[in-house]
Amino acid sequence: MSKVMTMKDAIARFVRDGDLVVLEGFTHLIPFAAGHEIIRQRKRDLTIARLTPDLVYDQLIAAGCARKLIFSWAGNPGVGPLHGFRRAVEQGKPRPLEIEEYTHFGMVLRFMAGASNLPFLPTRNYPGTDLLRYNPDIRKVKSPYSDEELYCVPALNPDVTIVHAQRADADGNTQVWGLYGVQKEASFASRKVIVTVEEIVESSVIRSDPNRTLLPAPVVSAVVHAPFGAHPSFVQGAYDRDNDFYVKWDTVSRDEAGVQAYLDEWVHGVPDRAAYTKKMEARRRELEADRQMCAPVNYGF
Amino acid sequence: MSKVMTMKDAIARFVRDGDLVVLEGFTHLIPFAAGHEIIRQRKRDLTIARLTPDLVYDQLIAAGCARKLIFSWAGNPGVGPLHGFRRAVEQGKPRPLEIEEYTHFGMVLRFMAGASNLPFLPTRNYPGTDLLRYNPDIRKVKSPYSDEELYCVPALNPDVTIVHAQRADADGNTQVWGLYGVQKEASFASRKVIVTVEEIVESSVIRSDPNRTLLPAPVVSAVVHAPFGAHPSFVQGAYDRDNDFYVKWDTVSRDEAGVQAYLDEWVHGVPDRAAYTKKMEARRRELEADRQMCAPVNYGF
Amino acid sequence: MADYTTQELMVSRAAKELKNGDVVFVGIGVPSLAVNLAHRMHAPGLCMIYESGAVGCVPKRLPISIGDPCLVTGSLAVVPMLDVFNLYLQRGLIDVGFLGGAQVDRFGNINSTVIGDYRKPKVRLPGSGGACEIAALAKRVVITIGNSKRTMPERVDFITSPGYLGGGREREALGLKGGPELVITDMGVYRFDPRTRELVLVSIHPGITVEKIQENIGWKVKVASDLTETPPPGPEEIRIIRQELDPQGIFLKSKAV
Amino acid sequence: MADYTTQELMVSRAAKELKNGDVVFVGIGVPSLAVNLAHRMHAPGLCMIYESGAVGCVPKRLPISIGDPCLVTGSLAVVPMLDVFNLYLQRGLIDVGFLGGAQVDRFGNINSTVIGDYRKPKVRLPGSGGACEIAALAKRVVITIGNSKRTMPERVDFITSPGYLGGGREREALGLKGGPELVITDMGVYRFDPRTRELVLVSIHPGITVEKIQENIGWKVKVASDLTETPPPGPEEIRIIRQELDPQGIFLKSKAV
């Protein structure tokens, strides 16, 4: 059964004010187009979780969509701080932002526990860090096989997780290559999953290489066709990371006016990602990926 | 650094009497060639662990190599019982076999715990099964986040794990497609890993599709070139499962004499897998896989 | 006499239990045939998952084992077994699991481990495999087994896969959801009493009597007030089973009842 | 005056700390340059792993972020982050981890979380990312940081990544293995006293004095009896850094000391 719908409909239907929302993708495949639609629809009081808030959450925070952030590294990768995040945490602008902080390993385990329908997962991490003094949810569990005590983290089960991928079929069978991040764990942990893709393909394409499937149809609620939907992040085999934009954001986001101007032009000023892409067609061409095809393999018997 | 060596050398060097040995592969990629070399070298007192002992362990048990079996399903898939296994358990022939029994889920979690250097992993499985009465190592752990108690299983860390794969480079970077089973978890859990492959390829082949890599060089101790090394099990894209052999084994293995005759001809009677393959060249041709290539993907940027 | 075998009847009855869109954990033999029949008849949106990690399979031949290569070629996904159990089964994505065994008892508990004492077995059976976790974690379980005093004792020698244990609320008390909903034998079909959780005979196959069933079960069997006759497979179902699913009659040998 | 920058000196010194065959957890900037330099100089068998999941990378350009697409193309493996942390780091496969931060203290503890109070931060920093687990689970840790009273206080405001905590056996007492083995700054190189676990200055960069270092550190610094001068980068190292690794001088801006 086809789950294809527009970004507008998918966000309107599956993201409600107050939800726990996850937009995942570790530097790769960050669903910016979905983030912009959330801002455009002026969703409010969201709890947003992500290992690296990155620019996509810096924008959500600066736009006033979020009341709480669950994260493990809040910076502009390779550039510097996230000014929107810092303004919210240090000055409460545009609104105070509650934070719940883990480490990358902790966040990955929280998603995996949620995806496995377990209350927690253990780790050998955490002895000695001051994070323990400020996060009471990193607790101890005793091994039933020795006197060992380990730390553990609680499951995280989002209301909705949004991921971007190279391709999916209309039913939602989704394939990804290049960096995997934690999209599989976050999606299985989630009550609803929106997949935005560069390309909607026939199921026969998916079936030609089943080992590449990251998400099966049963966990996917909506499939959105959103080419260039990860810009300014990247899509392996489609377009490069727009490092200049990440550098530019450091200036743009230094004050609220700068962010507002950006949102007015690139989010509220365009109806959707197609218009956004048209508006930067020249840049899009510059970022187009070279071809470096993999050696095909045989699935016959 | 090349880790390529002969099967004879790999087994002689990395498998010692008394070791905890794992030959994994769930119906797919079962390392029969390695199992036969273990029998040929008359290794003794091994503890052998595997989800499905399958014919490869039925042969190891009947050959007297094993003192203990850790498993979750001991049958001849699609055919019937494993007679070698049953003789050992029911009559202690050729020697008594100690058994330690889990379920598939439990075995998978034991390998994953071992691979993660954790003492245990929790599961919602096991309430109500009588297995709890006979396996004291399936224990309870209390969640630090509620009053919930879950069952858990202890880590399993083999001395050596042996897996068969479609291809690897000389350093041991190993790629698999088709059914994955638990080879990744069992290998990372193991102190030493022997990889036997259909084909040793240039690293450039591996590097053309890095998402297909199941095992990285740092965990691999030896790489053995063993074409047809999984027969009578199968290799996706190379050769089909020899279902006739699985059916024939039901007759062959009904008494010790039958097994001995088989081992004399097909294990002790041949120096290595190359000779074994030559001896059944006609059958090998019948089992050769058809070509059904995947759609290649672009790794460029 | 109708031209269908008892196994074909069991396959067709099991197929009717599957809804379109169900995610089904498939085993080999009758379950595999039933799921493939349902997929071709009324449930094109059904998703087949094998514990070997193949998802959305479209086998071009009858799979001989749950790890047959024909399950992989053209499937929608192939995943590690860790994901099969953690992310699919334990997460609650599996709607229906099929189970069989050497014994099924009055409360739907299944034994596939041992006949006699575990430490001194009369017959050592294969063991759980994935059966225990399917019985514990799938939303619904359908059981197929032969109807005889040996295969359906009042109490199984060993509970490999938990049904309703001692009956009543014992299963729920241990925190287990789901549970068996249907038992299909070569003589009839049973459901479970919602309160006592005991097997209740709800339909008998054509030519079978309640007396015959009572002679072939290990306790005084409960019979539904609205006992019916199991509907025989239609011609299209028989055609699909014989011509498409098992043309060599590998699982469904005899063509005569 | 020698034609190399302080950063080039730091990169070359860090590279010397890597053995052939080491599995190295790489970060961006100086660590990335150091690992790539070692790979081209004396450690061709070195294996680079980025927390983004790229293993055995051969970047065709200088990666700007740890998730740069150039780390994926032509790499030996790309794995989920769950595997990076469970199967590589926690399993004990990582020989060396590189870490930096806003503050490093007398016992090698690192702060990359906050300046001032956690709840009312003067400056809110990015946080741990993967740093805490690298500090806890890698076999050896190499730290790079600027030498100043601000960046090297006696005690960090917040321990993001554990070094030797309060010194002595405190780290071992918590069950942590490994620990920092080297701190490389813009003025000198420090190791850790095997007993007290306190930083000990073991070499100073050309043109730097012990007095200068004492003026730029938050406590009375210990100096090794066999204090040496940090060896400057050789011409081949400088050539590789400038022509192959960072031709546009993205990380190593100024070419004059």
PDB file of N, CA and C in Angstrom, chain D residues 76-142:
ATOM      1  N   LEU D  76      37.442   1.019   3.753  1.00  0.00           N
ATOM      2  CA  LEU D  76      37.379  -0.445   3.841  1.00  0.00           C
ATOM      3  C   LEU D  76      36.057  -0.934   4.419  1.00  0.00           C
ATOM      4  N   ALA D  77      35.416  -0.081   5.220  1.00  0.00           N
ATOM      5  CA  ALA D  77      34.144  -0.470   5.817  1.00  0.00           C
ATOM      6  C   ALA D  77      33.396   0.766   6.294  1.00  0.00           C
ATOM      7  N   VAL D  78      32.078   0.712   6.213  1.00  0.00           N
ATOM      8  CA  VAL D  78      31.232   1.737   6.816  1.00  0.00           C
ATOM      9  C   VAL D  78      30.227   1.007   7.688  1.00  0.00           C
ATOM     10  N   VAL D  79      30.212   1.329   8.982  1.00  0.00           N
ATOM     11  CA  VAL D  79      29.396   0.568   9.936  1.00  0.00           C
ATOM     12  C   VAL D  79      28.485   1.499  10.728  1.00  0.00           C
ATOM     13  N   PRO D  80      27.371   0.955  11.258  1.00  0.00           N
ATOM     14  CA  PRO D  80      26.470   1.762  12.095  1.00  0.00           C
ATOM     15  C   PRO D  80      27.204   2.272  13.336  1.00  0.00           C
ATOM     16  N   MET D  81      26.754   3.404  13.877  1.00  0.00           N
ATOM     17  CA  MET D  81      27.431   3.946  15.063  1.00  0.00           C
ATOM     18  C   MET D  81      27.312   3.003  16.254  1.00  0.00           C
ATOM     19  N   LEU D  82      26.233   2.211  16.278  1.00  0.00           N
ATOM     20  CA  LEU D  82      26.089   1.218  17.347  1.00  0.00           C
ATOM     21  C   LEU D  82      27.297   0.276  17.351  1.00  0.00           C
ATOM     22  N   ASP D  83      27.754  -0.113  16.166  1.00  0.00           N
ATOM     23  CA  ASP D  83      28.927  -0.982  16.070  1.00  0.00           C
ATOM     24  C   ASP D  83      30.203  -0.241  16.440  1.00  0.00           C
ATOM     25  N   VAL D  84      30.318   1.014  16.026  1.00  0.00           N
ATOM     26  CA  VAL D  84      31.511   1.800  16.352  1.00  0.00           C
ATOM     27  C   VAL D  84      31.750   1.769  17.857  1.00  0.00           C
ATOM     28  N   PHE D  85      30.682   1.989  18.628  1.00  0.00           N
ATOM     29  CA  PHE D  85      30.844   2.096  20.078  1.00  0.00           C
ATOM     30  C   PHE D  85      30.850   0.736  20.785  1.00  0.00           C
ATOM     31  N   ASN D  86      29.949  -0.168  20.390  1.00  0.00           N
ATOM     32  CA  ASN D  86      29.893  -1.483  21.037  1.00  0.00           C
ATOM     33  C   ASN D  86      31.046  -2.390  20.603  1.00  0.00           C
ATOM     34  N   LEU D  87      31.169  -2.569  19.283  1.00  0.00           N
ATOM     35  CA  LEU D  87      32.050  -3.619  18.750  1.00  0.00           C
ATOM     36  C   LEU D  87      33.492  -3.162  18.550  1.00  0.00           C
ATOM     37  N   TYR D  88      33.710  -1.889  18.347  1.00  0.00           N
ATOM     38  CA  TYR D  88      35.082  -1.409  18.152  1.00  0.00           C
ATOM     39  C   TYR D  88      35.630  -0.823  19.452  1.00  0.00           C
ATOM     40  N   LEU D  89      34.952   0.218  19.966  1.00  0.00           N
ATOM     41  CA  LEU D  89      35.504   0.935  21.123  1.00  0.00           C
ATOM     42  C   LEU D  89      35.371   0.122  22.411  1.00  0.00           C
ATOM     43  N   GLN D  90      34.150  -0.271  22.772  1.00  0.00           N
ATOM     44  CA  GLN D  90      33.944  -0.993  24.041  1.00  0.00           C
ATOM     45  C   GLN D  90      34.594  -2.377  24.014  1.00  0.00           C
ATOM     46  N   ARG D  91      34.662  -2.971  22.835  1.00  0.00           N
ATOM     47  CA  ARG D  91      35.274  -4.305  22.706  1.00  0.00           C
ATOM     48  C   ARG D  91      36.780  -4.237  22.922  1.00  0.00           C
ATOM     49  N   GLY D  92      37.363  -3.051  22.763  1.00  0.00           N
ATOM     50  CA  GLY D  92      38.799  -2.896  23.009  1.00  0.00           C
ATOM     51  C   GLY D  92      39.646  -2.952  21.750  1.00  0.00           C
ATOM     52  N   LEU D  93      39.063  -2.645  20.611  1.00  0.00           N
ATOM     53  CA  LEU D  93      39.832  -2.678  19.352  1.00  0.00           C
ATOM     54  C   LEU D  93      40.567  -1.373  19.071  1.00  0.00           C
ATOM     55  N   ILE D  94      40.221  -0.309  19.807  1.00  0.00           N
ATOM     56  CA  ILE D  94      40.828   0.994  19.527  1.00  0.00           C
ATOM     57  C   ILE D  94      42.109   1.162  20.340  1.00  0.00           C
ATOM     58  N   ASP D  95      43.250   1.261  19.640  1.00  0.00           N
ATOM     59  CA  ASP D  95      44.538   1.441  20.319  1.00  0.00           C
ATOM     60  C   ASP D  95      44.725   2.871  20.797  1.00  0.00           C
ATOM     61  N   VAL D  96      44.429   3.833  19.922  1.00  0.00           N
ATOM     62  CA  VAL D  96      44.688   5.232  20.249  1.00  0.00           C
ATOM     63  C   VAL D  96      43.482   6.103  19.930  1.00  0.00           C
ATOM     64  N   GLY D  97      43.129   6.960  20.888  1.00  0.00           N
ATOM     65  CA  GLY D  97      42.095   7.958  20.651  1.00  0.00           C
ATOM     66  C   GLY D  97      42.700   9.344  20.829  1.00  0.00           C
ATOM     67  N   PHE D  98      42.369  10.273  19.920  1.00  0.00           N
ATOM     68  CA  PHE D  98      42.829  11.659  20.044  1.00  0.00           C
ATOM     69  C   PHE D  98      41.731  12.500  20.655  1.00  0.00           C
ATOM     70  N   LEU D  99      42.068  13.317  21.637  1.00  0.00           N
ATOM     71  CA  LEU D  99      41.069  14.192  22.225  1.00  0.00           C
ATOM     72  C   LEU D  99      41.612  15.606  22.405  1.00  0.00           C
ATOM     73  N   GLY D 100      40.703  16.569  22.301  1.00  0.00           N
ATOM     74  CA  GLY D 100      41.035  17.955  22.623  1.00  0.00           C
ATOM     75  C   GLY D 100      39.943  18.467  23.532  1.00  0.00           C
ATOM     76  N   GLY D 101      39.893  19.755  23.773  1.00  0.00           N
ATOM     77  CA  GLY D 101      38.824  20.298  24.604  1.00  0.00           C
ATOM     78  C   GLY D 101      39.105  21.742  24.950  1.00  0.00           C
ATOM     79  N   ALA D 102      38.253  22.316  25.798  1.00  0.00           N
ATOM     80  CA  ALA D 102      38.440  23.703  26.217  1.00  0.00           C
ATOM     81  C   ALA D 102      39.405  23.779  27.391  1.00  0.00           C
ATOM     82  N   GLN D 103      39.440  22.736  28.197  1.00  0.00           N
ATOM     83  CA  GLN D 103      40.328  22.681  29.356  1.00  0.00           C
ATOM     84  C   GLN D 103      40.873  21.263  29.571  1.00  0.00           C
ATOM     85  N   VAL D 104      42.145  21.198  29.952  1.00  0.00           N
ATOM     86  CA  VAL D 104      42.754  19.946  30.406  1.00  0.00           C
ATOM     87  C   VAL D 104      43.441  20.256  31.729  1.00  0.00           C
ATOM     88  N   ASP D 105      43.225  19.396  32.739  1.00  0.00           N
ATOM     89  CA  ASP D 105      43.799  19.738  34.045  1.00  0.00           C
ATOM     90  C   ASP D 105      45.016  18.893  34.402  1.00  0.00           C
ATOM     91  N   ARG D 106      45.469  19.088  35.615  1.00  0.00           N
ATOM     92  CA  ARG D 106      46.696  18.495  36.143  1.00  0.00           C
ATOM     93  C   ARG D 106      46.745  16.968  36.047  1.00  0.00           C
ATOM     94  N   PHE D 107      45.573  16.335  36.043  1.00  0.00           N
ATOM     95  CA  PHE D 107      45.519  14.870  35.972  1.00  0.00           C
ATOM     96  C   PHE D 107      44.941  14.359  34.649  1.00  0.00           C
ATOM     97  N   GLY D 108      44.952  15.242  33.643  1.00  0.00           N
ATOM     98  CA  GLY D 108      44.537  14.806  32.312  1.00  0.00           C
ATOM     99  C   GLY D 108      43.041  14.671  32.116  1.00  0.00           C
ATOM    100  N   ASN D 109      42.256  15.243  33.027  1.00  0.00           N
ATOM    101  CA  ASN D 109      40.809  15.274  32.808  1.00  0.00           C
ATOM    102  C   ASN D 109      40.494  16.362  31.792  1.00  0.00           C
ATOM    103  N   ILE D 110      39.485  16.116  30.944  1.00  0.00           N
ATOM    104  CA  ILE D 110      39.171  17.050  29.867  1.00  0.00           C
ATOM    105  C   ILE D 110      37.764  17.610  30.029  1.00  0.00           C
ATOM    106  N   ASN D 111      37.631  18.914  29.786  1.00  0.00           N
ATOM    107  CA  ASN D 111      36.337  19.567  29.800  1.00  0.00           C
ATOM    108  C   ASN D 111      35.992  20.097  28.407  1.00  0.00           C
ATOM    109  N   SER D 112      34.914  19.578  27.848  1.00  0.00           N
ATOM    110  CA  SER D 112      34.415  20.135  26.584  1.00  0.00           C
ATOM    111  C   SER D 112      32.910  20.396  26.705  1.00  0.00           C
ATOM    112  N   THR D 113      32.458  20.585  27.956  1.00  0.00           N
ATOM    113  CA  THR D 113      31.021  20.734  28.202  1.00  0.00           C
ATOM    114  C   THR D 113      30.611  22.162  28.569  1.00  0.00           C
ATOM    115  N   VAL D 114      31.271  22.739  29.576  1.00  0.00           N
ATOM    116  CA  VAL D 114      30.808  24.037  30.057  1.00  0.00           C
ATOM    117  C   VAL D 114      31.912  24.799  30.799  1.00  0.00           C
ATOM    118  N   ILE D 115      31.952  26.142  30.619  1.00  0.00           N
ATOM    119  CA  ILE D 115      32.792  27.001  31.444  1.00  0.00           C
ATOM    120  C   ILE D 115      31.852  27.652  32.454  1.00  0.00           C
ATOM    121  N   GLY D 116      32.197  27.549  33.745  1.00  0.00           N
ATOM    122  CA  GLY D 116      31.318  28.039  34.797  1.00  0.00           C
ATOM    123  C   GLY D 116      30.424  26.908  35.275  1.00  0.00           C
ATOM    124  N   ASP D 117      29.248  27.292  35.827  1.00  0.00           N
ATOM    125  CA  ASP D 117      28.351  26.292  36.395  1.00  0.00           C
ATOM    126  C   ASP D 117      27.511  25.623  35.309  1.00  0.00           C
ATOM    127  N   TYR D 118      27.310  24.301  35.415  1.00  0.00           N
ATOM    128  CA  TYR D 118      26.567  23.554  34.390  1.00  0.00           C
ATOM    129  C   TYR D 118      25.172  24.132  34.202  1.00  0.00           C
ATOM    130  N   ARG D 119      24.530  24.531  35.320  1.00  0.00           N
ATOM    131  CA  ARG D 119      23.137  24.996  35.236  1.00  0.00           C
ATOM    132  C   ARG D 119      23.051  26.465  34.834  1.00  0.00           C
ATOM    133  N   LYS D 120      24.103  27.264  35.188  1.00  0.00           N
ATOM    134  CA  LYS D 120      24.132  28.669  34.734  1.00  0.00           C
ATOM    135  C   LYS D 120      25.459  28.915  34.022  1.00  0.00           C
ATOM    136  N   PRO D 121      25.602  28.387  32.820  1.00  0.00           N
ATOM    137  CA  PRO D 121      26.908  28.403  32.147  1.00  0.00           C
ATOM    138  C   PRO D 121      27.390  29.802  31.775  1.00  0.00           C
ATOM    139  N   LYS D 122      28.698  30.071  31.989  1.00  0.00           N
ATOM    140  CA  LYS D 122      29.312  31.282  31.422  1.00  0.00           C
ATOM    141  C   LYS D 122      29.391  31.058  29.924  1.00  0.00           C
ATOM    142  N   VAL D 123      29.992  29.932  29.563  1.00  0.00           N
ATOM    143  CA  VAL D 123      30.038  29.539  28.153  1.00  0.00           C
ATOM    144  C   VAL D 123      29.588  28.091  28.032  1.00  0.00           C
ATOM    145  N   ARG D 124      28.565  27.855  27.226  1.00  0.00           N
ATOM    146  CA  ARG D 124      28.113  26.493  26.994  1.00  0.00           C
ATOM    147  C   ARG D 124      28.892  25.932  25.793  1.00  0.00           C
ATOM    148  N   LEU D 125      29.645  24.866  26.032  1.00  0.00           N
ATOM    149  CA  LEU D 125      30.450  24.229  24.986  1.00  0.00           C
ATOM    150  C   LEU D 125      29.650  23.074  24.371  1.00  0.00           C
ATOM    151  N   PRO D 126      30.151  22.449  23.292  1.00  0.00           N
ATOM    152  CA  PRO D 126      29.369  21.421  22.598  1.00  0.00           C
ATOM    153  C   PRO D 126      28.997  20.199  23.436  1.00  0.00           C
ATOM    154  N   GLY D 127      29.860  19.806  24.401  1.00  0.00           N
ATOM    155  CA  GLY D 127      29.580  18.601  25.177  1.00  0.00           C
ATOM    156  C   GLY D 127      30.472  17.452  24.742  1.00  0.00           C
ATOM    157  N   SER D 128      30.131  16.263  25.203  1.00  0.00           N
ATOM    158  CA  SER D 128      31.013  15.112  25.010  1.00  0.00           C
ATOM    159  C   SER D 128      31.118  14.629  23.572  1.00  0.00           C
ATOM    160  N   GLY D 129      29.954  14.498  22.910  1.00  0.00           N
ATOM    161  CA  GLY D 129      29.993  13.727  21.672  1.00  0.00           C
ATOM    162  C   GLY D 129      30.505  12.341  22.036  1.00  0.00           C
ATOM    163  N   GLY D 130      31.510  11.853  21.336  1.00  0.00           N
ATOM    164  CA  GLY D 130      32.074  10.545  21.662  1.00  0.00           C
ATOM    165  C   GLY D 130      33.285  10.617  22.577  1.00  0.00           C
ATOM    166  N   ALA D 131      33.616  11.816  23.068  1.00  0.00           N
ATOM    167  CA  ALA D 131      34.868  11.999  23.819  1.00  0.00           C
ATOM    168  C   ALA D 131      34.900  11.199  25.128  1.00  0.00           C
ATOM    169  N   CYS D 132      33.795  11.224  25.870  1.00  0.00           N
ATOM    170  CA  CYS D 132      33.760  10.546  27.172  1.00  0.00           C
ATOM    171  C   CYS D 132      34.064   9.054  27.005  1.00  0.00           C
ATOM    172  N   GLU D 133      33.430   8.409  26.008  1.00  0.00           N
ATOM    173  CA  GLU D 133      33.644   6.964  25.813  1.00  0.00           C
ATOM    174  C   GLU D 133      35.050   6.669  25.264  1.00  0.00           C
ATOM    175  N   ILE D 134      35.583   7.576  24.463  1.00  0.00           N
ATOM    176  CA  ILE D 134      36.951   7.377  23.971  1.00  0.00           C
ATOM    177  C   ILE D 134      37.917   7.434  25.157  1.00  0.00           C
ATOM    178  N   ALA D 135      37.725   8.434  26.025  1.00  0.00           N
ATOM    179  CA  ALA D 135      38.592   8.583  27.208  1.00  0.00           C
ATOM    180  C   ALA D 135      38.474   7.367  28.129  1.00  0.00           C
ATOM    181  N   ALA D 136      37.272   6.790  28.175  1.00  0.00           N
ATOM    182  CA  ALA D 136      37.038   5.664  29.087  1.00  0.00           C
ATOM    183  C   ALA D 136      37.486   4.333  28.494  1.00  0.00           C
ATOM    184  N   LEU D 137      37.397   4.175  27.166  1.00  0.00           N
ATOM    185  CA  LEU D 137      37.502   2.832  26.586  1.00  0.00           C
ATOM    186  C   LEU D 137      38.649   2.619  25.592  1.00  0.00           C
ATOM    187  N   ALA D 138      39.295   3.687  25.104  1.00  0.00           N
ATOM    188  CA  ALA D 138      40.446   3.486  24.210  1.00  0.00           C
ATOM    189  C   ALA D 138      41.654   3.044  25.039  1.00  0.00           C
ATOM    190  N   LYS D 139      42.579   2.284  24.422  1.00  0.00           N
ATOM    191  CA  LYS D 139      43.745   1.804  25.177  1.00  0.00           C
ATOM    192  C   LYS D 139      44.687   2.944  25.554  1.00  0.00           C
ATOM    193  N   ARG D 140      44.916   3.850  24.600  1.00  0.00           N
ATOM    194  CA  ARG D 140      45.772   5.015  24.860  1.00  0.00           C
ATOM    195  C   ARG D 140      45.067   6.262  24.354  1.00  0.00           C
ATOM    196  N   VAL D 141      45.272   7.382  25.055  1.00  0.00           N
ATOM    197  CA  VAL D 141      44.680   8.653  24.620  1.00  0.00           C
ATOM    198  C   VAL D 141      45.763   9.707  24.477  1.00  0.00           C
ATOM    199  N   VAL D 142      45.748  10.431  23.368  1.00  0.00           N
ATOM    200  CA  VAL D 142      46.659  11.551  23.139  1.00  0.00           C
ATOM    201  C   VAL D 142      45.826  12.829  23.112  1.00  0.00           C
TER     202      VAL D 142
END
